[in-house]
Amino acid sequence: MADASDAPTDIVDGTIAPPPTAFAETVTEVRHYTDRLFMFRTTRPRSFRFRSGEFVMIGLPGERPVWRAYSMASPSWDEEIEYFSIKVPDGPLTSKLQKIHPGDTIWMKKKPTGTLVLDALLPGKRLYMFSTGTGIAPFASLIRDPETYEKFDQVILTHTCREVAELTYGFETVEKAKADELVGEEATAKLVHIPGATREPFARTKRITTMMEDGSLYAEIGVPPLNPGTDRAMICGSMEMLRDIKALCEKAGLEEGANNKPGEFVVERAFVG
Ligand code: A2P
């Protein structure tokens, strides 16, 4: 009888080699926040470079993997890669992905991309990062990147979820940024966190769009309403949220930008159907 050492490496541990366009990486940490949300970290391929705010396609090893766009939630200088994910009970990827453990393998495509990058914005004074749910992921990367604070005097991260427990990852990440050796001082001075929960009692229970329209967002921060002279914005969340915040940015006179044509606000559409 053959023992494991005789077996082809591709079946010893039940895994198969990734396609040439993907890396196989090892899960190093998994944390579940609620029955809908979890984060995980993986090793990072030495040759993998990305700009904070970008995303990559990830999948699980298999003959016909399901690939989904995931923002890197860690900054571009980090040795590992962090992701923040929703769990969809019947989701083709997340129904399985939510069961991963440290030591498991995930595949990631070699080419990162995305519009929520600092290069896609014209210079400005204040940067708004508008997020709902797992849409905070690219901003979790950007608030830990020194370039964000080099380019802006004030960085306002809004994170709105249905329930209070869904805000935990955001609180932890903001705390990490403020305690970080590299960006801690700047983040403490410049980063403003505006968490909100719309379906449970909390300090803020309005949708961010309502807070923009009734002015309570600006009153709380002590700044004038959104304007193209000083303000830039990045938006990440559900399709409806993207549409509504984009409309409010445009109403305020901000123009949409892209990698090849920097503008006053950018929207990530990779995660929505
Ligand atoms: P609400 O509870 O009023 O629907 P979801 O999980 O559906 O993506 O929602 C995440 C958060 O985003 C919730 O707080 C939700 O508020 C809010 N939200 C949903 N749609 C919009 C929208 N069009 N504009 C602003 N916030 C939205």
Short mmCIF file of C-alpha atoms and ligand atoms in Angstrom, two decimals:
data_model
loop_
_atom_site.label_atom_id
_atom_site.label_comp_id
_atom_site.label_asym_id
_atom_site.label_seq_id
_atom_site.Cartn_x
_atom_site.Cartn_y
_atom_site.Cartn_z
CA MET A 1 0.00 0.00 0.00
CA ALA A 2 1.35 3.44 -0.96
CA ASP A 3 1.75 5.92 1.84
CA ALA A 4 1.17 9.64 1.48
CA SER A 5 4.77 10.34 0.47
CA ASP A 6 4.25 8.33 -2.74
CA ALA A 7 1.13 10.18 -3.73
CA PRO A 8 1.20 13.06 -6.23
CA THR A 9 1.38 16.30 -4.33
CA ASP A 10 -1.88 17.47 -5.82
CA ILE A 11 -3.92 14.90 -3.96
CA VAL A 12 -1.94 14.47 -0.72
CA ASP A 13 -3.83 17.22 1.03
CA GLY A 14 -6.90 17.21 -1.16
CA THR A 15 -5.94 20.35 -3.06
CA ILE A 16 -5.17 20.95 -6.71
CA ALA A 17 -2.84 23.47 -8.31
CA PRO A 18 -4.36 26.89 -9.09
CA PRO A 19 -4.62 28.13 -12.68
CA PRO A 20 -1.55 30.08 -13.92
CA THR A 21 -3.48 33.33 -13.41
CA ALA A 22 -3.93 32.71 -9.66
CA PHE A 23 -1.90 32.31 -6.47
CA ALA A 24 -2.66 29.70 -3.80
CA GLU A 25 -2.42 31.29 -0.33
CA THR A 26 -2.84 30.02 3.20
CA VAL A 27 -5.49 31.32 5.58
CA THR A 28 -3.84 32.64 8.76
CA GLU A 29 -6.82 33.98 10.74
CA VAL A 30 -10.61 33.90 10.63
CA ARG A 31 -12.98 35.98 12.79
CA HIS A 32 -16.73 35.80 12.73
CA TYR A 33 -18.57 38.96 13.76
CA THR A 34 -22.20 38.05 13.19
CA ASP A 35 -24.09 35.33 11.34
CA ARG A 36 -23.75 37.58 8.26
CA LEU A 37 -20.18 38.88 8.51
CA PHE A 38 -16.64 37.57 8.92
CA MET A 39 -13.07 38.58 8.19
CA PHE A 40 -10.12 36.45 7.23
CA ARG A 41 -6.43 36.97 6.62
CA THR A 42 -4.10 35.08 4.31
CA THR A 43 -0.45 34.94 3.47
CA ARG A 44 0.60 37.35 0.73
CA PRO A 45 2.48 36.31 -2.39
CA ARG A 46 5.85 38.08 -2.50
CA SER A 47 5.25 39.32 -6.04
CA PHE A 48 1.73 40.62 -5.40
CA ARG A 49 1.52 44.42 -5.46
CA PHE A 50 -1.64 46.49 -5.17
CA ARG A 51 -2.78 50.02 -4.42
CA SER A 52 -4.77 50.45 -1.20
CA GLY A 53 -8.49 50.39 -2.08
CA GLU A 54 -8.19 47.88 -4.93
CA PHE A 55 -9.86 44.47 -5.19
CA VAL A 56 -8.95 41.05 -6.53
CA MET A 57 -10.94 37.97 -7.57
CA ILE A 58 -10.80 35.19 -5.02
CA GLY A 59 -12.02 31.59 -5.06
CA LEU A 60 -11.65 28.23 -3.35
CA PRO A 61 -9.56 25.42 -4.83
CA GLY A 62 -11.61 23.22 -7.15
CA GLU A 63 -12.05 22.03 -10.72
CA ARG A 64 -14.38 24.90 -11.56
CA PRO A 65 -13.85 27.62 -8.95
CA VAL A 66 -16.39 30.38 -8.38
CA TRP A 67 -14.54 33.73 -8.43
CA ARG A 68 -15.82 36.81 -6.61
CA ALA A 69 -14.43 40.34 -6.25
CA TYR A 70 -12.97 41.06 -2.80
CA SER A 71 -11.35 44.28 -1.70
CA MET A 72 -8.07 43.98 0.07
CA ALA A 73 -9.00 45.36 3.51
CA SER A 74 -5.37 45.59 4.59
CA PRO A 75 -3.03 48.35 3.45
CA SER A 76 -0.62 47.83 0.57
CA TRP A 77 2.37 47.67 2.93
CA ASP A 78 1.03 44.81 5.08
CA GLU A 79 2.72 41.41 4.99
CA GLU A 80 -0.61 39.58 4.94
CA ILE A 81 -3.87 40.25 3.12
CA GLU A 82 -7.12 40.87 4.99
CA TYR A 83 -10.64 40.49 3.61
CA PHE A 84 -14.04 41.35 5.09
CA SER A 85 -16.87 39.20 3.78
CA ILE A 86 -20.59 38.72 3.87
CA LYS A 87 -22.00 35.19 4.39
CA VAL A 88 -24.78 34.33 1.99
CA PRO A 89 -26.41 31.02 3.02
CA ASP A 90 -26.86 29.82 -0.58
CA GLY A 91 -24.06 31.94 -2.06
CA PRO A 92 -21.98 29.95 -4.57
CA LEU A 93 -18.74 31.11 -2.92
CA THR A 94 -19.56 32.48 0.53
CA SER A 95 -21.60 29.45 1.65
CA LYS A 96 -18.27 27.54 1.50
CA LEU A 97 -15.86 30.40 2.20
CA GLN A 98 -17.48 31.10 5.59
CA LYS A 99 -16.32 27.63 6.71
CA ILE A 100 -12.59 28.23 6.14
CA HIS A 101 -10.08 27.83 8.96
CA PRO A 102 -6.46 28.83 9.47
CA GLY A 103 -4.29 26.50 7.38
CA ASP A 104 -6.84 26.20 4.54
CA THR A 105 -6.00 27.36 1.04
CA ILE A 106 -7.70 30.08 -0.96
CA TRP A 107 -6.93 31.12 -4.52
CA MET A 108 -6.50 34.72 -5.56
CA LYS A 109 -6.09 36.07 -9.07
CA LYS A 110 -2.78 37.77 -9.76
CA LYS A 111 -4.20 41.05 -11.08
CA PRO A 112 -5.69 43.59 -8.66
CA THR A 113 -7.84 46.46 -9.95
CA GLY A 114 -10.42 49.01 -8.77
CA THR A 115 -11.53 52.62 -8.80
CA LEU A 116 -11.30 53.46 -5.08
CA VAL A 117 -7.69 54.57 -5.33
CA LEU A 118 -6.17 57.88 -4.35
CA ASP A 119 -4.81 58.33 -7.91
CA ALA A 120 -8.38 58.58 -9.23
CA LEU A 121 -9.08 61.69 -7.15
CA LEU A 122 -8.02 65.28 -7.79
CA PRO A 123 -6.22 66.96 -4.88
CA GLY A 124 -8.55 68.21 -2.14
CA LYS A 125 -8.75 69.10 1.53
CA ARG A 126 -11.25 66.59 2.87
CA LEU A 127 -11.84 62.97 1.83
CA TYR A 128 -15.20 61.34 2.51
CA MET A 129 -15.33 57.54 2.46
CA PHE A 130 -18.99 56.50 2.33
CA SER A 131 -19.66 52.83 3.11
CA THR A 132 -22.46 50.48 4.06
CA GLY A 133 -22.04 46.86 5.20
CA THR A 134 -18.93 45.12 3.80
CA GLY A 135 -18.39 48.21 1.64
CA ILE A 136 -16.05 49.37 4.41
CA ALA A 137 -13.37 46.88 3.23
CA PRO A 138 -11.46 49.11 0.75
CA PHE A 139 -11.54 51.92 3.30
CA ALA A 140 -10.13 49.63 5.99
CA SER A 141 -7.14 49.48 3.66
CA LEU A 142 -7.00 53.19 2.85
CA ILE A 143 -7.27 54.43 6.45
CA ARG A 144 -4.11 52.46 7.21
CA ASP A 145 -2.19 53.91 4.24
CA PRO A 146 0.10 56.89 4.93
CA GLU A 147 -0.60 58.34 1.46
CA THR A 148 -4.22 59.00 2.47
CA TYR A 149 -3.05 61.35 5.21
CA GLU A 150 -0.34 62.90 3.02
CA LYS A 151 -3.01 63.90 0.51
CA PHE A 152 -5.86 65.03 2.80
CA ASP A 153 -6.20 67.18 5.93
CA GLN A 154 -9.31 65.36 7.08
CA VAL A 155 -10.58 61.85 6.34
CA ILE A 156 -14.22 61.07 7.14
CA LEU A 157 -15.21 57.40 7.17
CA THR A 158 -18.95 56.78 7.33
CA HIS A 159 -20.09 53.20 7.92
CA THR A 160 -23.78 52.42 8.14
CA CYS A 161 -25.18 48.95 8.83
CA ARG A 162 -28.54 47.55 9.79
CA GLU A 163 -27.38 46.30 13.20
CA VAL A 164 -24.92 47.53 15.81
CA ALA A 165 -22.93 44.24 15.83
CA GLU A 166 -22.19 44.76 12.15
CA LEU A 167 -20.18 47.86 13.03
CA THR A 168 -17.60 45.98 15.12
CA TYR A 169 -15.11 45.41 12.31
CA GLY A 170 -15.17 49.14 11.53
CA PHE A 171 -14.56 50.10 15.17
CA GLU A 172 -11.66 47.65 15.40
CA THR A 173 -10.10 48.84 12.17
CA VAL A 174 -10.31 52.50 13.11
CA GLU A 175 -8.74 51.67 16.49
CA LYS A 176 -5.96 49.75 14.74
CA ALA A 177 -5.29 52.67 12.40
CA LYS A 178 -5.08 55.08 15.34
CA ALA A 179 -2.73 52.78 17.24
CA ASP A 180 -0.60 51.96 14.21
CA GLU A 181 3.12 52.72 14.28
CA LEU A 182 3.14 54.03 10.74
CA VAL A 183 -0.10 56.05 10.50
CA GLY A 184 -1.30 56.25 14.12
CA GLU A 185 -0.44 59.87 14.76
CA GLU A 186 -1.91 61.13 11.48
CA ALA A 187 -5.00 58.93 11.81
CA THR A 188 -5.62 60.17 15.34
CA ALA A 189 -5.44 63.76 14.15
CA LYS A 190 -7.30 63.45 10.85
CA LEU A 191 -9.62 60.45 10.83
CA VAL A 192 -13.29 60.98 11.76
CA HIS A 193 -15.39 57.82 12.11
CA ILE A 194 -19.16 58.12 11.68
CA PRO A 195 -20.76 54.73 12.36
CA GLY A 196 -24.53 54.34 12.13
CA ALA A 197 -27.09 51.56 12.62
CA THR A 198 -30.46 51.93 10.94
CA ARG A 199 -32.47 49.09 12.46
CA GLU A 200 -31.43 49.13 16.12
CA PRO A 201 -31.12 51.83 18.77
CA PHE A 202 -27.72 53.52 18.36
CA ALA A 203 -26.10 56.95 18.53
CA ARG A 204 -26.95 57.47 14.85
CA THR A 205 -29.91 55.67 13.34
CA LYS A 206 -30.39 57.57 10.08
CA ARG A 207 -29.21 56.44 6.68
CA ILE A 208 -26.10 58.37 5.61
CA THR A 209 -28.06 59.82 2.68
CA THR A 210 -30.54 61.33 5.16
CA MET A 211 -27.68 62.72 7.25
CA MET A 212 -26.29 64.38 4.11
CA GLU A 213 -29.65 65.77 3.08
CA ASP A 214 -30.68 67.13 6.46
CA GLY A 215 -27.16 68.44 7.13
CA SER A 216 -26.69 66.51 10.40
CA LEU A 217 -23.54 64.84 9.03
CA TYR A 218 -21.82 68.17 8.38
CA ALA A 219 -23.11 69.75 11.60
CA GLU A 220 -21.68 66.87 13.63
CA ILE A 221 -18.23 67.13 12.02
CA GLY A 222 -18.33 70.92 12.02
CA VAL A 223 -17.70 71.37 8.31
CA PRO A 224 -19.63 73.06 5.48
CA PRO A 225 -21.77 70.82 3.26
CA LEU A 226 -20.10 68.77 0.51
CA ASN A 227 -18.55 71.03 -2.12
CA PRO A 228 -16.19 70.54 -5.07
CA GLY A 229 -13.77 73.24 -3.94
CA THR A 230 -12.53 71.24 -0.96
CA ASP A 231 -14.17 67.81 -0.86
CA ARG A 232 -13.49 64.45 -2.48
CA ALA A 233 -15.49 61.25 -2.00
CA MET A 234 -15.22 57.50 -2.41
CA ILE A 235 -18.36 55.33 -2.32
CA CYS A 236 -18.74 51.60 -1.65
CA GLY A 237 -21.93 49.72 -0.74
CA SER A 238 -25.09 48.29 -2.26
CA MET A 239 -26.26 49.32 -5.73
CA GLU A 240 -29.02 51.54 -4.30
CA MET A 241 -26.62 53.20 -1.88
CA LEU A 242 -24.10 53.87 -4.68
CA ARG A 243 -26.82 55.38 -6.85
CA ASP A 244 -28.18 57.62 -4.10
CA ILE A 245 -24.83 58.90 -2.81
CA LYS A 246 -23.56 59.45 -6.36
CA ALA A 247 -26.66 61.58 -7.00
CA LEU A 248 -25.98 63.62 -3.84
CA CYS A 249 -22.32 64.11 -4.83
CA GLU A 250 -23.39 65.27 -8.30
CA LYS A 251 -26.05 67.55 -6.84
CA ALA A 252 -23.30 69.14 -4.73
CA GLY A 253 -21.30 69.74 -7.93
CA LEU A 254 -18.71 66.95 -7.68
CA GLU A 255 -17.68 65.16 -10.89
CA GLU A 256 -16.98 61.44 -11.10
CA GLY A 257 -13.40 60.35 -11.74
CA ALA A 258 -11.62 57.21 -12.88
CA ASN A 259 -8.09 55.83 -12.94
CA ASN A 260 -7.40 57.44 -16.33
CA LYS A 261 -9.26 60.66 -15.52
CA PRO A 262 -9.06 61.77 -11.88
CA GLY A 263 -12.16 63.51 -10.58
CA GLU A 264 -13.90 64.62 -7.43
CA PHE A 265 -15.56 61.35 -6.46
CA VAL A 266 -15.25 57.65 -7.33
CA VAL A 267 -17.62 54.69 -7.04
CA GLU A 268 -16.79 50.96 -6.79
CA ARG A 269 -19.28 48.92 -8.79
CA ALA A 270 -17.44 45.59 -8.67
CA PHE A 271 -19.40 44.07 -5.79
CA VAL A 272 -22.94 44.62 -6.92
CA GLY A 273 -25.04 42.68 -9.38
P1 A2P B 1 -31.86 50.54 5.94
O1 A2P B 1 -31.82 49.70 7.19
O2 A2P B 1 -32.68 51.79 6.10
O3 A2P B 1 -32.25 49.76 4.71
P2 A2P B 1 -27.97 46.47 3.24
O4 A2P B 1 -27.57 45.39 4.22
O5 A2P B 1 -29.36 46.37 2.73
O6 A2P B 1 -26.95 46.66 2.14
O7 A2P B 1 -27.96 47.82 4.08
C1 A2P B 1 -26.83 48.23 4.79
C2 A2P B 1 -27.10 49.62 5.31
O8 A2P B 1 -27.22 50.51 4.21
C3 A2P B 1 -28.38 49.73 6.09
O9 A2P B 1 -28.14 50.57 7.20
C4 A2P B 1 -29.35 50.34 5.12
O10 A2P B 1 -30.37 51.11 5.71
C5 A2P B 1 -28.43 51.24 4.33
N1 A2P B 1 -28.94 51.54 2.98
C6 A2P B 1 -29.61 50.71 2.17
N2 A2P B 1 -29.92 51.32 1.01
C7 A2P B 1 -29.44 52.58 1.12
C8 A2P B 1 -29.46 53.71 0.24
N3 A2P B 1 -30.05 53.67 -0.94
N4 A2P B 1 -28.86 54.83 0.67
C9 A2P B 1 -28.27 54.89 1.88
N5 A2P B 1 -28.22 53.86 2.74
C10 A2P B 1 -28.80 52.72 2.37
#
